[in-house]
Amino acid sequence: MSETGSRIAGFHSLSPEERLDAVTRRSGLGNEGKSHLIEAGSALVDLADHLSENVISTMNVPLGIATNLIVDGEEVLVPMATEESSVIAAVCNAAKQCRDTGGITATWTGPQMIAQVQILDMPDPEAAKQALLDRRDDIKASCDACDPMLLKLGGGFRDIEVRVLDTRIGPMVILHLIVDTRDAMGANAVNTMAEKLAPHVETWTGGKVKLRILSNLADRRVVTVQGVWRTETIGGEEVRDGMIAASAFADADPYRAATHNKGIMNGVSAVVLATGNDTRAIEAGAHAFASRSGRYTALSTWNKTPEGDLHGVMEIPMAVGIVGGATKVHPTAQASLKIMGVTTAERLAKVAAAVGLVQNFAAVKALATTGIQAGHMRLHAQNLAIAVGATGDEIEAVAGAIVARKEIREDAAREALEQIRSGAGG
Ligand code: NAD
């Protein structure tokens, strides 16, 4: 067998250790890299091998705790999994500044997901649409029969929507199955329903069913979060008005809105990942929702209250679960739920959204005042120190030296490390 190239026959049937050996032989990983992957993955590699494919190790991301948050009057410690520096510190800081007004309050629409069924090649699309509307009860029966557990828990089929969509290849009929998925994210649950229904749909419409898959635009599973920060707490009217101006900028400009929303997702995705939920599903839903008016805009809005304080509000789709997917089987996900004291998908969705709003407060405040680099640079300097080989006490020493010199660059970090090691830098 060749020891180069990306074709490795039978790779999937090897054990994770054998796969890692094979990759080591064919790549520049080296023994040091291999040892690291063994060590990083050792605790969870068997679980990982079941969660994903061709597993050789695990990718560990820092898991930190955001403190100070109150959501709907209840204190909550929030585990956040993120590799980005300053994100967790920002939540702690921003959450502290709204404790005196009671923290964040949240409402939600309930846990309804949408599965889409695409129907092509009908003789009469409008007649096909009507045929599906007439079969609502049969559709409900078929969907509910798929998931007795969900039904028992009070979830299951809720409704249908049918549209004739004009596309560049002609008309197609799109059926939406609206399903209450309770404490599950629900992708597998609704996909199963859509697949099982497909043959009946073909019979009823005379068409051909193609795609059967949930929509990540979970606009029937939306959380609204809001909070008030006192003007005196955040540093005065100039800070407040700067933040409102930043919010208006993000409302009006998609270039700014993309970054504004990225900051929100720094918080949201870290909670989603810490709980074993699907970060891509949440990200896709958030950005699609941000475009629902036809123009991409900010997910959150900052304004002045009648009392002159700062009010932030955000609506965001939040398709997270506490059962299903990796949430139930990953011990870190389970530990995260326990740390939060979360026992329902509703509470998890509200906490994740609250973290998004609080994160957004921190970023917008920093941008509207000192800029974000001051806060970022200390941690970035530490990352640079590690990247050039500093260990132990050297990390702080190198970071301190390059911050003091305002030269937060890799070459400066290398030079500082050399000086420290030669005794010249202290
Ligand atoms: P799942 O099928 O593993 O679990 C859901 C099932 O658990 C329900 O159907 C129900 O039978 C049962 N259940 C037990 N207790 C429940 C409770 N309290 N509330 C609700 N259901 C309960 O998982 P899922 O949530 O249907 O799917 C989530 C997974 O699907 C994620 O891993 C996601 O990554 C993946 N996925 C996502 C997409 C996408 O987002 N486009 C597509 C396909 C798959």
Coordinates of C-alpha atoms in Angstrom, one line a residue, residues 3 11 31 40 83 146 158 176 182 230 247-249 260 262 295 307 311 335 350 363 395 416 423:
E3 CA 2.3 5.6 2.1
F11 CA -9.6 3.5 6.5
N31 CA 5.6 11.8 16.5
A40 CA -6.0 14.9 23.7
E83 CA -11.2 29.0 21.5
C146 CA -43.6 8.0 13.4
R158 CA -49.1 20.7 14.6
H176 CA -44.1 22.3 5.3
R182 CA -40.4 19.3 22.7
R230 CA -28.4 51.7 33.7
S247 CA -26.9 49.7 16.7
A248 CA -28.3 52.0 14.1
F249 CA -25.2 51.4 12.0
H260 CA -22.5 42.6 14.9
K262 CA -20.9 37.4 14.6
R295 CA -32.2 42.6 3.6
E307 CA -35.9 56.7 32.0
H311 CA -32.3 48.8 26.5
A335 CA -22.0 18.2 32.7
K350 CA -33.4 31.2 26.7
A363 CA -18.7 44.1 22.1
I395 CA 4.1 33.1 28.8
A416 CA 11.2 38.8 23.9
G423 CA 18.5 36.7 31.1

